[in-house]
Amino acid sequence: LISSRAYWQRLYNQSLEEVEKFHRVYPLRRGMPREELKSRLRIPVKIFNAVVNTLVKTGELVEAGPLVQKPTHSIRFNPQQEKAIQGLYGLFANAPYAPPSVKECQAQIGEDVYTALVELGELVQVSNEVVFRQGTYEGMIEEIGQIIQRDGPVSAAQVRDHFNTSRKYVLGLLEHLDAIGVTARDGDVRRLRN
């Protein structure tokens, strides 16, 4: 690609301005979706990729999967949000295998804070209704794997009884594990995917 210095500089500056604007409007989001930046710039894909790649190489932007962000941007919660988060974490601690629903979490801390916690990996949403703390989620995956390795394919009822929780949480988790390729459903049971 060849362009005039003025055109390139304008795209360069406009890209940085759009990302900065996004951070100001959405301070609790990790970054701006690449696709959104592309649509705001209204330039061909080839040129867009060249601009973003250059900004990443020079360290003025950082790529995180489908997101771009300024390297100085980080999600920070204010004291009121931190207090609400700690209250929510208390509810998770009281019932780690039967935690508050997605809607209850959003009602307690707000949708923006909830989304930020999911993006930061503090919470893992496994279905439209079910969410777990990261540590609980990882522990459950490990235990389910151990049960299957020890006893063979496992039913939702066996998993429910093992964690002493309700079917809602178990089905949300097992369907999620099927979707991400950890387990495979075989009739009424799950086995580990090879």
mmCIF file of C-alpha atoms in Angstrom, residues 6-111:
data_model
loop_
_atom_site.group_PDB
_atom_site.id
_atom_site.type_symbol
_atom_site.label_atom_id
_atom_site.label_comp_id
_atom_site.label_asym_id
_atom_site.label_seq_id
_atom_site.Cartn_x
_atom_site.Cartn_y
_atom_site.Cartn_z
ATOM 1 C CA ALA A 6 -0.959 13.504 5.183
ATOM 2 C CA TYR A 7 -3.622 10.843 4.481
ATOM 3 C CA TRP A 8 -1.773 8.240 6.547
ATOM 4 C CA GLN A 9 -1.295 10.666 9.454
ATOM 5 C CA ARG A 10 -4.982 11.594 9.373
ATOM 6 C CA LEU A 11 -6.024 7.914 9.562
ATOM 7 C CA TYR A 12 -3.463 7.278 12.277
ATOM 8 C CA ASN A 13 -4.723 10.179 14.410
ATOM 9 C CA GLN A 14 -8.383 9.440 13.736
ATOM 10 C CA SER A 15 -7.917 5.802 14.811
ATOM 11 C CA LEU A 16 -6.332 6.831 18.105
ATOM 12 C CA GLU A 17 -9.017 9.457 18.713
ATOM 13 C CA GLU A 18 -11.812 6.933 18.128
ATOM 14 C CA VAL A 19 -10.274 4.448 20.584
ATOM 15 C CA GLU A 20 -9.736 7.204 23.178
ATOM 16 C CA LYS A 21 -13.336 8.356 22.725
ATOM 17 C CA PHE A 22 -14.543 4.774 23.204
ATOM 18 C CA HIS A 23 -12.537 4.490 26.457
ATOM 19 C CA ARG A 24 -14.085 7.737 27.737
ATOM 20 C CA VAL A 25 -17.640 6.637 26.912
ATOM 21 C CA TYR A 26 -17.148 3.028 28.124
ATOM 22 C CA PRO A 27 -14.506 3.141 30.879
ATOM 23 C CA LEU A 28 -15.564 -0.265 32.200
ATOM 24 C CA ARG A 29 -14.947 -2.079 28.909
ATOM 25 C CA ARG A 30 -11.567 -3.625 28.221
ATOM 26 C CA GLY A 31 -11.327 -2.298 24.692
ATOM 27 C CA MET A 32 -13.069 -1.296 21.499
ATOM 28 C CA PRO A 33 -14.166 -4.021 19.083
ATOM 29 C CA ARG A 34 -12.017 -3.900 15.925
ATOM 30 C CA GLU A 35 -15.160 -4.082 13.792
ATOM 31 C CA GLU A 36 -16.596 -1.019 15.480
ATOM 32 C CA LEU A 37 -13.397 0.947 14.872
ATOM 33 C CA LYS A 38 -13.408 -0.159 11.235
ATOM 34 C CA SER A 39 -16.988 0.989 10.734
ATOM 35 C CA ARG A 40 -16.272 4.351 12.368
ATOM 36 C CA LEU A 41 -13.255 4.971 10.140
ATOM 37 C CA ARG A 42 -15.148 3.949 6.972
ATOM 38 C CA ILE A 43 -12.071 2.762 5.116
ATOM 39 C CA PRO A 44 -11.359 -0.410 3.117
ATOM 40 C CA VAL A 45 -10.329 -3.494 5.099
ATOM 41 C CA LYS A 46 -6.798 -3.542 3.624
ATOM 42 C CA ILE A 47 -6.106 0.018 4.726
ATOM 43 C CA PHE A 48 -7.761 -0.508 8.113
ATOM 44 C CA ASN A 49 -5.613 -3.585 8.818
ATOM 45 C CA ALA A 50 -2.462 -1.697 7.806
ATOM 46 C CA VAL A 51 -3.313 1.213 10.121
ATOM 47 C CA VAL A 52 -4.167 -0.986 13.111
ATOM 48 C CA ASN A 53 -1.131 -3.233 12.574
ATOM 49 C CA THR A 54 1.120 -0.161 12.500
ATOM 50 C CA LEU A 55 -0.469 1.262 15.655
ATOM 51 C CA VAL A 56 0.031 -2.084 17.408
ATOM 52 C CA LYS A 57 3.661 -2.341 16.215
ATOM 53 C CA THR A 58 4.450 1.157 17.469
ATOM 54 C CA GLY A 59 2.809 0.354 20.818
ATOM 55 C CA GLU A 60 0.107 3.011 20.539
ATOM 56 C CA LEU A 61 -2.607 0.356 20.539
ATOM 57 C CA VAL A 62 -2.796 -3.122 22.045
ATOM 58 C CA GLU A 63 -4.814 -5.959 20.548
ATOM 59 C CA ALA A 64 -6.683 -8.325 22.853
ATOM 60 C CA GLY A 65 -8.531 -10.828 20.691
ATOM 61 C CA PRO A 66 -11.224 -8.918 18.794
ATOM 62 C CA LEU A 67 -10.565 -5.745 20.815
ATOM 63 C CA VAL A 68 -8.136 -2.849 20.496
ATOM 64 C CA GLN A 69 -7.228 -0.562 23.365
ATOM 65 C CA LYS A 70 -4.777 2.095 24.440
ATOM 66 C CA PRO A 71 -1.928 0.486 26.417
ATOM 67 C CA THR A 72 -2.620 2.871 29.305
ATOM 68 C CA HIS A 73 -6.294 1.886 29.586
ATOM 69 C CA SER A 74 -7.396 -0.372 32.397
ATOM 70 C CA ILE A 75 -10.739 -0.983 34.030
ATOM 71 C CA ARG A 76 -10.953 0.759 37.391
ATOM 72 C CA PHE A 77 -13.928 0.623 39.723
ATOM 73 C CA ASN A 78 -14.879 3.513 41.974
ATOM 74 C CA PRO A 79 -15.297 2.903 45.752
ATOM 75 C CA GLN A 80 -19.087 2.508 45.452
ATOM 76 C CA GLN A 81 -18.698 -0.073 42.674
ATOM 77 C CA GLU A 82 -15.998 -1.910 44.661
ATOM 78 C CA LYS A 83 -18.336 -2.099 47.652
ATOM 79 C CA ALA A 84 -21.145 -3.507 45.492
ATOM 80 C CA ILE A 85 -18.736 -6.044 43.952
ATOM 81 C CA GLN A 86 -17.582 -7.224 47.383
ATOM 82 C CA GLY A 87 -21.230 -7.624 48.428
ATOM 83 C CA LEU A 88 -21.876 -9.723 45.335
ATOM 84 C CA TYR A 89 -18.784 -11.842 45.961
ATOM 85 C CA GLY A 90 -20.166 -12.530 49.438
ATOM 86 C CA LEU A 91 -23.297 -14.026 47.854
ATOM 87 C CA PHE A 92 -21.111 -16.213 45.625
ATOM 88 C CA ALA A 93 -19.076 -17.337 48.646
ATOM 89 C CA ASN A 94 -22.243 -18.327 50.545
ATOM 90 C CA ALA A 95 -23.466 -20.587 47.723
ATOM 91 C CA PRO A 96 -20.652 -21.168 45.198
ATOM 92 C CA TYR A 97 -22.551 -23.919 43.323
ATOM 93 C CA ALA A 98 -25.895 -22.072 43.411
ATOM 94 C CA PRO A 99 -24.836 -18.445 42.942
ATOM 95 C CA PRO A 100 -27.005 -15.451 42.060
ATOM 96 C CA SER A 101 -28.393 -15.465 38.521
ATOM 97 C CA VAL A 102 -27.060 -13.200 35.779
ATOM 98 C CA LYS A 103 -30.050 -10.868 36.269
ATOM 99 C CA GLU A 104 -29.549 -10.779 40.050
ATOM 100 C CA CYS A 105 -25.873 -9.931 39.571
ATOM 101 C CA GLN A 106 -26.706 -7.160 37.120
ATOM 102 C CA ALA A 107 -29.360 -5.776 39.489
ATOM 103 C CA GLN A 108 -26.895 -5.739 42.391
ATOM 104 C CA ILE A 109 -23.867 -4.165 40.684
ATOM 105 C CA GLY A 110 -25.183 -2.761 37.394
ATOM 106 C CA GLU A 111 -24.833 -4.121 33.868
#
